[in-house]
GROMACS .gro file of C-alpha atoms in nm:
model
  217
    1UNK     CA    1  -8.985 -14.549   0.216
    2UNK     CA    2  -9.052 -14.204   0.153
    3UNK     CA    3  -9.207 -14.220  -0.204
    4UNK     CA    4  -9.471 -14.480  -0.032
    5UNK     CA    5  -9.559 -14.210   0.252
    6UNK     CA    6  -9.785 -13.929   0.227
    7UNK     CA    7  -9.505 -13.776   0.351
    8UNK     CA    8  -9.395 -13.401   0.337
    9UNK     CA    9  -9.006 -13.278   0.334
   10UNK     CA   10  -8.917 -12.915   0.490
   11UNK     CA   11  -8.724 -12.616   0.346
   12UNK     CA   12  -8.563 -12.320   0.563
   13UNK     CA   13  -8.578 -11.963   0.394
   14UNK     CA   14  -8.312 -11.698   0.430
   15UNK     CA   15  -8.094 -11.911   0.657
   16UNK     CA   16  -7.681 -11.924   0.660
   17UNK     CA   17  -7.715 -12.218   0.393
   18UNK     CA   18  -7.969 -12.077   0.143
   19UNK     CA   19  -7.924 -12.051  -0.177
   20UNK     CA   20  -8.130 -11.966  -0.494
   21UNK     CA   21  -8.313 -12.237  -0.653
   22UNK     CA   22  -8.179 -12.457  -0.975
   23UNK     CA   23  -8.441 -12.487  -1.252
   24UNK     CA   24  -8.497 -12.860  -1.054
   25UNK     CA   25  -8.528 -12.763  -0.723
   26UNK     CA   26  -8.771 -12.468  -0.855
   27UNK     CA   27  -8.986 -12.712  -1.030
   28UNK     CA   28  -9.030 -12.949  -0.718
   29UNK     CA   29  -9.062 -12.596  -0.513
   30UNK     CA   30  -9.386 -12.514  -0.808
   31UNK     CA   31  -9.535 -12.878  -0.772
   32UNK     CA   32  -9.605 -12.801  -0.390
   33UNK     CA   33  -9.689 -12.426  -0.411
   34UNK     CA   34 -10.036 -12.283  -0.380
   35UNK     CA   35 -10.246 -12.203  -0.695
   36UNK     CA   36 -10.547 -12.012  -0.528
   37UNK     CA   37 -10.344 -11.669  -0.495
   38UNK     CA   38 -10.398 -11.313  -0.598
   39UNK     CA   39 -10.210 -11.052  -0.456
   40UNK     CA   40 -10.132 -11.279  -0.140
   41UNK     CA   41  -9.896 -11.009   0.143
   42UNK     CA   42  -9.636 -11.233   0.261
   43UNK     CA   43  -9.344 -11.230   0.408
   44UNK     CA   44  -9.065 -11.247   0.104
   45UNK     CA   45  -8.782 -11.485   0.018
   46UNK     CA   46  -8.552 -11.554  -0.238
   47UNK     CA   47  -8.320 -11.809  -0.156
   48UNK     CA   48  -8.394 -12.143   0.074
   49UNK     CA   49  -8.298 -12.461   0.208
   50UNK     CA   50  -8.388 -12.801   0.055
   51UNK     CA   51  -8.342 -13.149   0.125
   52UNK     CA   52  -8.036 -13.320  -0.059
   53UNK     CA   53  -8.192 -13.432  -0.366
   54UNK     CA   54  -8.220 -13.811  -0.294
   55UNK     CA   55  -8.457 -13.726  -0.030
   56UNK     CA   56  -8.628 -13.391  -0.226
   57UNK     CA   57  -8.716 -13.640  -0.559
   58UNK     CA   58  -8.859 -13.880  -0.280
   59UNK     CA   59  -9.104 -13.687  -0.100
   60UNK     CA   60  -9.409 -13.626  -0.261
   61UNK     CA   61  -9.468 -13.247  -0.115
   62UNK     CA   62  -9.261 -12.972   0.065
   63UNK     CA   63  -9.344 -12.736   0.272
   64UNK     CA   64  -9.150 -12.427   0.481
   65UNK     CA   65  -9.071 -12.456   0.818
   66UNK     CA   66  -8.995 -12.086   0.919
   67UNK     CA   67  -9.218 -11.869   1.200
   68UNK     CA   68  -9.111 -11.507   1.286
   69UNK     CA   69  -9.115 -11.344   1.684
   70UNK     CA   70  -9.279 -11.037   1.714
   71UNK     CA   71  -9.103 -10.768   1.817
   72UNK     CA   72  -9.072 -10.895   2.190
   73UNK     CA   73  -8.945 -11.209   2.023
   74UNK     CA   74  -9.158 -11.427   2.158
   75UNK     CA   75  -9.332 -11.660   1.894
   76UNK     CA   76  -9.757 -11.601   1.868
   77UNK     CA   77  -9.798 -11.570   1.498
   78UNK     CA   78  -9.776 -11.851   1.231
   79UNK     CA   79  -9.738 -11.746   0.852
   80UNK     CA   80  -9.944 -11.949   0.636
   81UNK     CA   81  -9.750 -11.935   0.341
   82UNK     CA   82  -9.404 -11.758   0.195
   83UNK     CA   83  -9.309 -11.609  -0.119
   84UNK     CA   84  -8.966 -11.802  -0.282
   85UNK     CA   85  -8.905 -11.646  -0.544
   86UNK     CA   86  -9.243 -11.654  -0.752
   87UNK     CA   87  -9.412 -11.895  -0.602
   88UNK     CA   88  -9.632 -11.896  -0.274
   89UNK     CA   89  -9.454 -12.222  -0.086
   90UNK     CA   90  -9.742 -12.269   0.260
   91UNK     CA   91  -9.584 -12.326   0.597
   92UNK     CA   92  -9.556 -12.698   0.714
   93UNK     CA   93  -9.944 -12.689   0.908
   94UNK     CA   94 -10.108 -12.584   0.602
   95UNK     CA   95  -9.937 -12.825   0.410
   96UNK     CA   96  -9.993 -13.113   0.596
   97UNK     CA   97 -10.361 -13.009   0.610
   98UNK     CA   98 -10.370 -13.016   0.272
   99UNK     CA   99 -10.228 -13.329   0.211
  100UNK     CA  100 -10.466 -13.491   0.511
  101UNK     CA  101 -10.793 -13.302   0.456
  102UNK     CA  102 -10.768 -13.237   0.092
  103UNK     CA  103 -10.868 -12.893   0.142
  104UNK     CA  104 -10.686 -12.579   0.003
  105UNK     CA  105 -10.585 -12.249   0.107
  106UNK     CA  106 -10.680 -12.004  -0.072
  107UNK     CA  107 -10.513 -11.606   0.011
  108UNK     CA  108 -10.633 -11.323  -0.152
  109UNK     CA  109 -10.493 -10.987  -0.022
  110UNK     CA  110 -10.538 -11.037   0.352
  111UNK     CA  111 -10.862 -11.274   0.319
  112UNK     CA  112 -10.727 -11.632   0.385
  113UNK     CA  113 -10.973 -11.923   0.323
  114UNK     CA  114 -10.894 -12.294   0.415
  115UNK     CA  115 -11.177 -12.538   0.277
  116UNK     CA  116 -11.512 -12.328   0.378
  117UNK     CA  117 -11.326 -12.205   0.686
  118UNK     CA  118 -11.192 -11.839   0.723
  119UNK     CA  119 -10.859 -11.761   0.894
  120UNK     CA  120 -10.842 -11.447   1.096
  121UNK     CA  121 -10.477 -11.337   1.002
  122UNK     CA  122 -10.277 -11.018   0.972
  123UNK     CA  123 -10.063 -10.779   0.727
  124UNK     CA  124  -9.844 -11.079   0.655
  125UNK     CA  125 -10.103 -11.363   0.672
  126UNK     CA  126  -9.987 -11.484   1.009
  127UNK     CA  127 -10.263 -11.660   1.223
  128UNK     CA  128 -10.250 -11.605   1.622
  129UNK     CA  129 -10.147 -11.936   1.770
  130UNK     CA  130 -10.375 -12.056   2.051
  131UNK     CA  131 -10.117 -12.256   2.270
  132UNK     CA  132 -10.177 -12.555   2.482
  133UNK     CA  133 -10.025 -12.713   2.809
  134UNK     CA  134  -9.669 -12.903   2.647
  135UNK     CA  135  -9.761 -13.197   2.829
  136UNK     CA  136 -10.073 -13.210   2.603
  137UNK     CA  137  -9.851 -13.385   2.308
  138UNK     CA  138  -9.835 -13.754   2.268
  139UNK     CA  139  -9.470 -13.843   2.229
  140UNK     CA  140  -9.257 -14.092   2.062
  141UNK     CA  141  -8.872 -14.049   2.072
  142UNK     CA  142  -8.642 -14.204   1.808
  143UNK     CA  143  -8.488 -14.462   2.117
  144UNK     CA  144  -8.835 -14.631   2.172
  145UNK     CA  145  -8.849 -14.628   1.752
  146UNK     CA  146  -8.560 -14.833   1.758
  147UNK     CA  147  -8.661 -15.090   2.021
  148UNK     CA  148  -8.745 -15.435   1.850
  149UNK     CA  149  -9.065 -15.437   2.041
  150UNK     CA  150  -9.221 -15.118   1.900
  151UNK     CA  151  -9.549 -15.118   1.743
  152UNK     CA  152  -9.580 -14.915   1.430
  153UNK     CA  153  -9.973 -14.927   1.452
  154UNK     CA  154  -9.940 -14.725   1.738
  155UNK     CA  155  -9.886 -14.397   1.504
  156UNK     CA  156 -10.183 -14.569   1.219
  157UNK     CA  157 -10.422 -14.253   1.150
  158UNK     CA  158 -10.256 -14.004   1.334
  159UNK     CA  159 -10.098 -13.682   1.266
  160UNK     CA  160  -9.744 -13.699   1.286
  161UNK     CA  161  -9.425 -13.457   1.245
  162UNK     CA  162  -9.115 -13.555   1.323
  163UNK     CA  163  -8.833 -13.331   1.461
  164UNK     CA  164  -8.602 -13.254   1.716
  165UNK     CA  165  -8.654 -13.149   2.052
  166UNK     CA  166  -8.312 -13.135   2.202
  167UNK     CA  167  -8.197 -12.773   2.411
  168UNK     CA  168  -7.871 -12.829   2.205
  169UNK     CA  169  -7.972 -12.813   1.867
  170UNK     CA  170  -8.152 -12.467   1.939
  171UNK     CA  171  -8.508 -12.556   1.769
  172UNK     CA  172  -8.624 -12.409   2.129
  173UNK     CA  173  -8.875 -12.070   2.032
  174UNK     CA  174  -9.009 -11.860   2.292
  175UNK     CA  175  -9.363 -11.835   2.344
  176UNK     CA  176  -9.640 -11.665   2.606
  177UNK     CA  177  -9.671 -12.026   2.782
  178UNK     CA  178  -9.265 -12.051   2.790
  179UNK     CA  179  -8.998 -12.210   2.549
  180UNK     CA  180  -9.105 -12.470   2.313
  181UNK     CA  181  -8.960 -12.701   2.049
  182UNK     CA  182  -8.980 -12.598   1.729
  183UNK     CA  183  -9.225 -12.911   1.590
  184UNK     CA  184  -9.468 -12.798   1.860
  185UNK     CA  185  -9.551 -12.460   1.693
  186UNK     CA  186  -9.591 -12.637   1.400
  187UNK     CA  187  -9.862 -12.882   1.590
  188UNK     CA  188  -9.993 -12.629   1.785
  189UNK     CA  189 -10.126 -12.458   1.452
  190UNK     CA  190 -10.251 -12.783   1.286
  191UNK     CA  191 -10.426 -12.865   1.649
  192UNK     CA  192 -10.596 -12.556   1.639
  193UNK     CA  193 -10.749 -12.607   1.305
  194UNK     CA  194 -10.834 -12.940   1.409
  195UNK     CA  195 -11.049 -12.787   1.732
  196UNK     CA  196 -11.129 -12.499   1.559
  197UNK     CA  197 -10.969 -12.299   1.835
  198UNK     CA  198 -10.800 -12.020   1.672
  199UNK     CA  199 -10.794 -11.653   1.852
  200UNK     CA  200 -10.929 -11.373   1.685
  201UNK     CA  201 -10.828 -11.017   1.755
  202UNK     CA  202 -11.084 -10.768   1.811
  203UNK     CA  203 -11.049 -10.409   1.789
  204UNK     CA  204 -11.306 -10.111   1.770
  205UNK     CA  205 -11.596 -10.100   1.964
  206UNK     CA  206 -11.620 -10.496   2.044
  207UNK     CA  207 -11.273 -10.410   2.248
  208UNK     CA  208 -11.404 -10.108   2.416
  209UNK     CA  209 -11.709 -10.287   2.520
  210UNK     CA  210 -11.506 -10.611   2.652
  211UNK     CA  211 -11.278 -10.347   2.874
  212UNK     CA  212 -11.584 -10.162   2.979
  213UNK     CA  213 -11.759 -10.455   3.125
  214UNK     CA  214 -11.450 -10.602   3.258
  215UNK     CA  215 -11.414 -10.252   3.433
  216UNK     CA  216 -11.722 -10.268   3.583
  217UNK     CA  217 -11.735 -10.608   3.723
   0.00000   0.00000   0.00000
C-alpha cells in the first residue's frame, strides 16, 4: 500500500533507540535530504531512528519528526530541517510540502526560502509556530477507520498525518495555548504555510514603536 501512496515515513534523532546509519539506511536518508544548502545552522545529529526496513524500502520519502522546547519548555519553534550525519534530512511539514506543492526549501546560512516564499526563522532555522484553537482539526480515529461503513473519499485531496494522540504514549508537548499531541505541531506548521500565517519577530525600532503606541493608548 505504501509504495502506491505519496506517502512519507518518520525518523526520531538522538532518541534511546538511535543508532548510526548503515550504508542502506544512509542512502534512503540521501534520497530524501535537501540539495539547496550552503552553510545551513541546524541543530546536529548523528545517529536516528528509522522505520524497520520493510516499511523504510516502501515509502517513497522520509522525513524527521523531532521539535525542541525553549528554555521554558514549552514548544513555539519548529526546525525546518536537521543535520544526520552529512546530510540536511527537513522536518515532517516541510517534507510533506514538498511532496504536495512541489516546491523546495532552500537554507542558506539563516535565509530560508520555500518556493518564492521567505521563512522568518532563527539561529537554528526554527520558524515561530502560530497556533490555533485544537478543536480547529478535522479528526479521524483508527476505530471509525475500521468500521465497514467508512468512506475512504472522505480523506480524497486532503492533507493528512497520521499519529497518535493518546496521554499514555507521551506524544503530549507543551505549548502557549496548552498541551498538544505531537501530530498537531506538525499540522500546525504545514497550516500556517497553507494561510500564510506565520509570526514574525520584530526587534529594533519597529518594537520600540509598537510598545510606545501601545503605551500611549
Amino acid at each position: 500500500v505504501l509504495e502506491n501512496l505519496p506517502a512519507i515515513g518518520g525518523v526520531f534523532l538522538n532518541g534511546p533507540q538511535a543508532k548510526r546509519l548503515d550504508e542502506t539506511a544512509y542512502s534512503q536518508i540521501l534520497g530524501s535530504s535537501l540539495t539547496q544548502t550552503h552553510q545551513p545552522q541546524l541543530i546536529d545529529s548523528e545517529r536516528a531512528e528509522l522505520p524497520i526496513p520493510v516499511l523504510r524500502e516502501a515509502l517513497p520519502f522520509l522525513a524527521a519528526l523531532n521539535i525542541a522546547p525553549d528554555a521554558d519548555q514549552k514548544f513555539r519553534h519548529y526546525p525546518l530541517a536537521f543535520w544526520l550525519q552529512d546530510a540536511v534530512l527537513p522536518n515532517l511539514g516541510v517534507q510533506m510540502w514538498r511532496l504536495g506543492r512541489y516546491e523546495d526549501l532552500k537554507l542558506e546560512g539563516q535565509t530560508a526560502v520555500l518556493g518564492e516564499q521567505r521563512l522568518p526563522i532563527d539561529k537554528k532555522s526554527r520558524t515561530r509556530l502560530n497556533f490555533y484553537p485544537e478543536d480547529s482539526w478535522q479528526r479521524v480515529t483508527f476505530a471509525e477507520l475500521m468500521q465497514p461503513t467508512w468512506d475512504s473519499q472522505i480523506l480524497a485531496e486532503r492533507w493528512v498525518l497520521v499519529g497518535v494522540s493518546e496521554a499514555g504514549v507521551t506524544d503530549l508537548r507543551a505549548t502557549p495555548i496548552g498541551q498538544l499531541a505531537g501530530p498537531l505541531v506538525h499540522l500546525t506548521f504545514l497550516a500556517n504555510l497553507l494561510d500564510n500565517n506565520l509570526l514574525i519577530d520584530i526587534s529594533g525600532w519597529t518594537l520600540f514603536v509598537s510598545l510606545l503606541v501601545i503605551c500611549l493608548f
